Amino acid sequence: MRVFVTGATGFVGTAVVRELIDAGHQVLGLARSDAAAKSLAAAGANVKVHRGSLDDLESLRSGAAAADGVIHTAFIHDFSNYGPAAEADRRAIETLGDALAGSDRPLVITSGTLLVQRQGSLATEDDPHNPNFPRKSEAAALALKARGVRASVLRLPASVHGNGDHGFVPRLISIAREKGVSAFIGDGLNRWPAVHRVDAAHLYRLVLEKGTAGASYHGVADEGVPTREIAAAIGRGLNIPVVSKSREEAADHFGWIGLFFGIDGPASSALTQQQLGWRPVQPGLIADLNAEHYFEHAADSVLLHR
């Protein structure tokens, strides 16, 4: 299969490209810069570069039209301008769908387990997306089923971890290093789901190959890691105290990321594992945090997952 991959040079996207190549697929990777194009070209003979970006809808349309299926991992993670970023994602999905309409070719789009309507209890694949959240990726994708597109949703957890991570956890490490303490909020019993990026990449391929139109899948290995355990692992890695911050203190200590770190959002992948035969085998979040690579440097900004 020839697969068009957006976000092909991102943290998750590079693992997806490798997974596809190793499984015998060909990859057409979206690249918006010379550096990205060079990185993709170095991935091997089965990878072709397709120049463009999420804002260049014609590049998305032509890339999808030239492929047997699409995996959409790209997203503009600008939290100061999130509404327009979410709108760009919606337009991108609709454009990809236009190119695939009537063909029953697969389109796998990316969402998040924290975006489901239910919070504080174990989220499942059957839980609906929160319609009040600005990101409309799921609604845009699921509307394509009626147009003959085999569109599926892959929900990623708050932490997609592994060497090279530049998401939430490195930001927490950076804050802990700056403040001299590793903190959690309240009792720290609120839970974050997590998955290793290699396991996530494997699931993207399975959804591409076996996914059902209109279905949602969960790329979750750790159903819910208490945030106090995450803070404790960061404290060990930096050799600094671990402390609790009240809800009132959290905004000043964590900044914008405190909103996410305070969420209790456990999620299950039981249905995904049953339906697709996916079995995460990589280290869990705490085991990965015990590895040295997380503390060689901390991210100064967040480019979540991609």
CSV table of C-alpha atoms in Angstrom, one decimal:
chain,number,residue,atom,x,y,z
A,1,MET,CA,0.0,0.0,0.0
A,2,ARG,CA,1.2,3.5,-0.7
A,3,VAL,CA,0.4,5.6,2.3
A,4,PHE,CA,0.3,9.4,2.5
A,5,VAL,CA,1.5,10.5,6.0
A,6,THR,CA,1.1,14.0,7.4
A,7,GLY,CA,3.4,14.9,10.2
A,8,ALA,CA,5.8,12.4,8.8
A,9,THR,CA,8.9,14.0,10.4
A,10,GLY,CA,7.3,14.5,13.9
A,11,PHE,CA,7.8,12.6,17.0
A,12,VAL,CA,5.0,10.1,16.3
A,13,GLY,CA,5.1,10.5,12.5
A,14,THR,CA,8.7,9.3,12.2
A,15,ALA,CA,7.8,6.1,14.2
A,16,VAL,CA,4.8,5.6,11.9
A,17,VAL,CA,6.9,6.0,8.8
A,18,ARG,CA,9.4,3.4,10.1
A,19,GLU,CA,6.5,1.0,11.1
A,20,LEU,CA,5.0,1.3,7.6
A,21,ILE,CA,8.3,0.7,5.8
A,22,ASP,CA,9.1,-2.3,8.0
A,23,ALA,CA,5.7,-3.8,7.2
A,24,GLY,CA,6.4,-3.5,3.4
A,25,HIS,CA,4.4,-0.4,2.7
A,26,GLN,CA,5.5,2.6,0.6
A,27,VAL,CA,5.3,6.1,2.2
A,28,LEU,CA,4.6,9.5,0.7
A,29,GLY,CA,5.6,11.9,3.5
A,30,LEU,CA,4.4,15.5,3.8
A,31,ALA,CA,7.4,17.9,4.3
A,32,ARG,CA,7.1,21.6,4.7
A,33,SER,CA,10.8,22.5,4.8
A,34,ASP,CA,14.1,21.5,3.2
A,35,ALA,CA,15.2,19.9,6.5
A,36,ALA,CA,12.0,17.8,6.7
A,37,ALA,CA,12.4,16.7,3.1
A,38,LYS,CA,16.0,15.7,3.8
A,39,SER,CA,15.1,13.7,6.8
A,40,LEU,CA,12.4,11.9,4.9
A,41,ALA,CA,14.6,11.2,2.0
A,42,ALA,CA,17.1,9.6,4.3
A,43,ALA,CA,14.5,7.1,5.6
A,44,GLY,CA,14.9,4.8,2.6
A,45,ALA,CA,14.0,4.0,-0.9
A,46,ASN,CA,10.4,3.3,0.0
A,47,VAL,CA,9.8,6.8,1.2
A,48,LYS,CA,9.0,9.7,-1.2
A,49,VAL,CA,8.8,13.3,-0.3
A,50,HIS,CA,5.7,15.4,-0.9
A,51,ARG,CA,6.2,19.1,-0.3
A,52,GLY,CA,3.5,21.0,1.4
A,53,SER,CA,1.8,21.9,4.7
A,54,LEU,CA,-1.5,21.8,6.6
A,55,ASP,CA,-2.2,25.3,5.3
A,56,ASP,CA,-1.6,24.2,1.7
A,57,LEU,CA,-4.8,22.4,1.0
A,58,GLU,CA,-3.9,21.6,-2.6
A,59,SER,CA,-0.8,19.8,-1.4
A,60,LEU,CA,-2.9,17.7,1.0
A,61,ARG,CA,-5.4,16.9,-1.8
A,62,SER,CA,-2.8,15.8,-4.3
A,63,GLY,CA,-1.0,13.7,-1.7
A,64,ALA,CA,-4.1,11.9,-0.7
A,65,ALA,CA,-5.2,11.4,-4.3
A,66,ALA,CA,-1.9,9.7,-5.1
A,67,ALA,CA,-2.1,7.3,-2.2
A,68,ASP,CA,-4.0,4.1,-1.3
A,69,GLY,CA,-4.6,5.4,2.2
A,70,VAL,CA,-3.8,8.3,4.5
A,71,ILE,CA,-2.5,8.6,8.1
A,72,HIS,CA,-3.0,12.1,9.5
A,73,THR,CA,-0.7,12.8,12.5
A,74,ALA,CA,0.1,16.5,11.9
A,75,PHE,CA,-1.3,19.3,14.1
A,76,ILE,CA,-0.3,22.9,14.8
A,77,HIS,CA,0.2,22.8,18.6
A,78,ASP,CA,0.0,26.5,19.4
A,79,PHE,CA,-1.9,26.7,22.7
A,80,SER,CA,-2.0,30.5,22.5
A,81,ASN,CA,-3.8,30.3,19.2
A,82,TYR,CA,-5.6,26.9,19.6
A,83,GLY,CA,-8.9,27.8,18.0
A,84,PRO,CA,-7.3,28.6,14.6
A,85,ALA,CA,-5.1,25.5,14.9
A,86,ALA,CA,-8.1,23.3,15.5
A,87,GLU,CA,-9.9,24.9,12.5
A,88,ALA,CA,-6.8,24.2,10.3
A,89,ASP,CA,-7.0,20.6,11.4
A,90,ARG,CA,-10.7,20.4,10.5
A,91,ARG,CA,-10.1,21.9,7.0
A,92,ALA,CA,-7.2,19.5,6.5
A,93,ILE,CA,-9.3,16.4,7.3
A,94,GLU,CA,-12.1,17.6,5.1
A,95,THR,CA,-9.6,18.1,2.2
A,96,LEU,CA,-8.1,14.7,2.7
A,97,GLY,CA,-11.6,13.3,2.7
A,98,ASP,CA,-12.5,15.0,-0.5
A,99,ALA,CA,-9.6,13.3,-2.3
A,100,LEU,CA,-10.6,9.9,-0.9
A,101,ALA,CA,-14.4,10.2,-1.4
A,102,GLY,CA,-16.1,7.2,-3.0
A,103,SER,CA,-13.0,5.0,-2.9
A,104,ASP,CA,-13.4,3.3,0.5
A,105,ARG,CA,-9.7,4.0,1.0
A,106,PRO,CA,-8.6,4.3,4.6
A,107,LEU,CA,-8.1,7.6,6.4
A,108,VAL,CA,-6.7,7.5,10.0
A,109,ILE,CA,-7.0,10.7,11.9
A,110,THR,CA,-5.6,11.6,15.3
A,111,SER,CA,-7.5,12.7,18.4
A,112,GLY,CA,-6.9,12.5,22.1
A,113,THR,CA,-8.4,10.5,25.0
A,114,LEU,CA,-8.6,13.7,27.1
A,115,LEU,CA,-11.1,15.0,24.5
A,116,VAL,CA,-13.8,12.5,25.3
A,117,GLN,CA,-17.0,13.7,26.9
A,118,ARG,CA,-16.6,11.7,30.1
A,119,GLN,CA,-13.9,12.6,32.6
A,120,GLY,CA,-12.9,11.1,36.0
A,121,SER,CA,-13.8,7.5,35.0
A,122,LEU,CA,-12.2,5.1,32.6
A,123,ALA,CA,-12.8,6.4,29.1
A,124,THR,CA,-13.5,3.8,26.4
A,125,GLU,CA,-13.6,3.8,22.6
A,126,ASP,CA,-17.4,4.0,22.7
A,127,ASP,CA,-17.4,7.3,24.6
A,128,PRO,CA,-18.2,10.3,22.4
A,129,HIS,CA,-15.9,13.2,21.7
A,130,ASN,CA,-16.7,16.4,23.7
A,131,PRO,CA,-18.6,18.6,21.3
A,132,ASN,CA,-17.7,21.7,23.4
A,133,PHE,CA,-14.0,21.3,22.8
A,134,PRO,CA,-12.5,23.5,19.9
A,135,ARG,CA,-10.8,20.6,18.2
A,136,LYS,CA,-13.3,19.0,15.7
A,137,SER,CA,-11.1,16.3,14.2
A,138,GLU,CA,-13.4,13.4,15.2
A,139,ALA,CA,-16.6,15.0,13.9
A,140,ALA,CA,-14.9,16.0,10.6
A,141,ALA,CA,-13.6,12.4,10.1
A,142,LEU,CA,-16.7,10.5,11.1
A,143,ALA,CA,-18.8,12.6,8.7
A,144,LEU,CA,-16.7,11.2,5.8
A,145,LYS,CA,-18.1,7.7,6.3
A,146,ALA,CA,-21.2,8.7,4.4
A,147,ARG,CA,-19.0,9.8,1.5
A,148,GLY,CA,-17.4,6.5,1.0
A,149,VAL,CA,-14.2,7.1,3.0
A,150,ARG,CA,-13.0,4.5,5.5
A,151,ALA,CA,-12.3,7.1,8.1
A,152,SER,CA,-11.2,6.0,11.6
A,153,VAL,CA,-10.2,7.9,14.7
A,154,LEU,CA,-7.1,7.0,16.7
A,155,ARG,CA,-7.1,8.7,20.1
A,156,LEU,CA,-3.7,9.2,21.7
A,157,PRO,CA,-3.2,9.7,25.5
A,158,ALA,CA,-1.8,12.7,27.2
A,159,SER,CA,1.7,11.2,27.2
A,160,VAL,CA,3.1,9.6,24.1
A,161,HIS,CA,6.6,9.0,25.4
A,162,GLY,CA,10.0,7.7,24.3
A,163,ASN,CA,13.4,9.0,23.3
A,164,GLY,CA,13.0,12.3,21.6
A,165,ASP,CA,9.7,13.2,23.4
A,166,HIS,CA,9.0,16.9,23.3
A,167,GLY,CA,5.5,16.9,24.7
A,168,PHE,CA,3.9,17.3,28.2
A,169,VAL,CA,6.4,15.3,30.2
A,170,PRO,CA,9.6,17.1,29.1
A,171,ARG,CA,7.7,20.4,29.8
A,172,LEU,CA,7.1,19.2,33.4
A,173,ILE,CA,10.8,18.3,33.7
A,174,SER,CA,11.7,21.7,32.5
A,175,ILE,CA,9.4,23.4,35.1
A,176,ALA,CA,10.8,21.2,37.9
A,177,ARG,CA,14.3,22.0,36.9
A,178,GLU,CA,13.5,25.7,36.9
A,179,LYS,CA,11.5,25.7,40.2
A,180,GLY,CA,13.8,23.3,42.1
A,181,VAL,CA,10.9,21.1,43.0
A,182,SER,CA,8.9,18.4,41.2
A,183,ALA,CA,5.2,19.1,41.9
A,184,PHE,CA,1.8,17.4,41.6
A,185,ILE,CA,-1.6,19.0,42.2
A,186,GLY,CA,-3.6,18.2,45.3
A,187,ASP,CA,-3.3,14.6,46.4
A,188,GLY,CA,-1.8,13.7,43.0
A,189,LEU,CA,-4.2,10.8,42.5
A,190,ASN,CA,-5.6,12.1,39.2
A,191,ARG,CA,-4.4,9.8,36.4
A,192,TRP,CA,-2.8,10.2,33.0
A,193,PRO,CA,-2.9,7.5,30.4
A,194,ALA,CA,0.2,6.9,28.4
A,195,VAL,CA,1.7,5.0,25.5
A,196,HIS,CA,5.2,4.5,24.0
A,197,ARG,CA,5.5,6.1,20.5
A,198,VAL,CA,6.6,2.7,19.0
A,199,ASP,CA,3.5,1.0,20.3
A,200,ALA,CA,1.4,3.9,19.0
A,201,ALA,CA,3.0,3.7,15.6
A,202,HIS,CA,2.2,0.0,15.4
A,203,LEU,CA,-1.5,0.8,16.2
A,204,TYR,CA,-1.6,3.4,13.4
A,205,ARG,CA,-0.7,0.7,10.9
A,206,LEU,CA,-3.2,-1.8,12.3
A,207,VAL,CA,-6.0,0.8,12.1
A,208,LEU,CA,-4.9,1.7,8.5
A,209,GLU,CA,-5.0,-2.0,7.5
A,210,LYS,CA,-8.0,-3.3,9.6
A,211,GLY,CA,-9.9,-0.3,10.9
A,212,THR,CA,-13.6,0.1,10.5
A,213,ALA,CA,-15.2,3.2,9.0
A,214,GLY,CA,-16.6,5.4,11.8
A,215,ALA,CA,-14.7,3.6,14.6
A,216,SER,CA,-12.6,5.1,17.3
A,217,TYR,CA,-9.5,3.3,18.7
A,218,HIS,CA,-7.5,4.0,21.8
A,219,GLY,CA,-3.7,4.0,21.7
A,220,VAL,CA,-3.4,3.4,25.5
A,221,ALA,CA,-0.8,1.2,27.2
A,222,ASP,CA,-0.9,2.6,30.8
A,223,GLU,CA,-4.6,3.2,31.6
A,224,GLY,CA,-3.8,5.8,34.2
A,225,VAL,CA,-0.6,6.7,35.9
A,226,PRO,CA,-1.2,8.8,39.1
A,227,THR,CA,0.4,12.2,38.5
A,228,ARG,CA,2.2,12.0,41.9
A,229,GLU,CA,4.1,9.0,40.5
A,230,ILE,CA,5.1,11.1,37.5
A,231,ALA,CA,6.2,13.9,39.8
A,232,ALA,CA,8.1,11.4,41.9
A,233,ALA,CA,9.9,9.9,38.9
A,234,ILE,CA,10.9,13.5,37.8
A,235,GLY,CA,12.1,14.2,41.3
A,236,ARG,CA,14.3,11.1,41.2
A,237,GLY,CA,15.7,12.0,37.8
A,238,LEU,CA,16.6,15.5,38.8
A,239,ASN,CA,17.4,14.7,42.5
A,240,ILE,CA,15.0,17.4,43.8
A,241,PRO,CA,12.2,17.4,46.3
A,242,VAL,CA,8.7,16.3,45.4
A,243,VAL,CA,5.9,18.5,46.7
A,244,SER,CA,2.1,19.1,46.4
A,245,LYS,CA,0.7,22.3,45.0
A,246,SER,CA,-2.9,23.4,45.6
A,247,ARG,CA,-5.3,24.1,42.8
A,248,GLU,CA,-4.8,27.8,43.5
A,249,GLU,CA,-1.0,27.5,43.4
A,250,ALA,CA,-1.0,25.3,40.3
A,251,ALA,CA,-1.6,28.1,37.7
A,252,ASP,CA,1.4,30.0,39.0
A,253,HIS,CA,3.7,27.0,39.3
A,254,PHE,CA,2.8,25.1,36.1
A,255,GLY,CA,1.5,27.8,33.8
A,256,TRP,CA,-0.9,26.6,31.1
A,257,ILE,CA,0.1,23.0,31.5
A,258,GLY,CA,-1.4,22.9,35.0
A,259,LEU,CA,-4.8,22.7,33.4
A,260,PHE,CA,-3.9,19.4,31.8
A,261,PHE,CA,-1.8,18.1,34.6
A,262,GLY,CA,-4.8,18.4,36.9
A,263,ILE,CA,-7.1,16.3,34.8
A,264,ASP,CA,-8.2,12.9,35.9
A,265,GLY,CA,-8.5,11.2,32.5
A,266,PRO,CA,-7.8,7.4,32.7
A,267,ALA,CA,-8.6,5.5,29.4
A,268,SER,CA,-8.9,1.9,28.3
A,269,SER,CA,-7.8,0.3,25.1
A,270,ALA,CA,-9.5,-3.1,25.8
A,271,LEU,CA,-11.8,-2.9,22.8
A,272,THR,CA,-9.0,-1.8,20.5
A,273,GLN,CA,-6.8,-4.7,21.6
A,274,GLN,CA,-9.7,-7.1,21.2
A,275,GLN,CA,-10.7,-5.8,17.8
A,276,LEU,CA,-7.3,-5.3,16.2
A,277,GLY,CA,-5.0,-7.6,18.1
A,278,TRP,CA,-2.8,-4.7,19.3
A,279,ARG,CA,-0.6,-5.5,22.2
A,280,PRO,CA,1.7,-2.7,23.6
A,281,VAL,CA,5.1,-4.2,24.5
A,282,GLN,CA,7.3,-1.1,25.0
A,283,PRO,CA,8.3,0.2,28.5
A,284,GLY,CA,5.5,2.1,30.4
A,285,LEU,CA,5.7,5.8,31.2
A,286,ILE,CA,7.4,5.4,34.7
A,287,ALA,CA,9.9,2.9,33.3
A,288,ASP,CA,10.7,5.2,30.5
A,289,LEU,CA,11.1,8.1,32.9
A,290,ASN,CA,13.7,6.1,34.8
A,291,ALA,CA,15.8,6.1,31.6
A,292,GLU,CA,18.5,8.8,31.4
A,293,HIS,CA,17.3,10.2,28.1
A,294,TYR,CA,14.5,12.2,29.7
A,295,PHE,CA,16.9,14.2,31.8
A,296,GLU,CA,19.6,15.0,29.3
A,297,HIS,CA,17.6,18.1,28.5
A,298,ALA,CA,14.1,19.4,29.0
A,299,ALA,CA,11.9,21.0,26.3
A,300,ASP,CA,11.4,24.7,26.4
A,301,SER,CA,8.3,24.5,24.4
A,302,VAL,CA,5.7,21.8,23.6
A,303,LEU,CA,5.0,20.4,20.2
A,304,LEU,CA,2.7,17.7,21.3
A,305,HIS,CA,3.4,14.2,19.8
A,306,ARG,CA,4.1,15.5,16.3
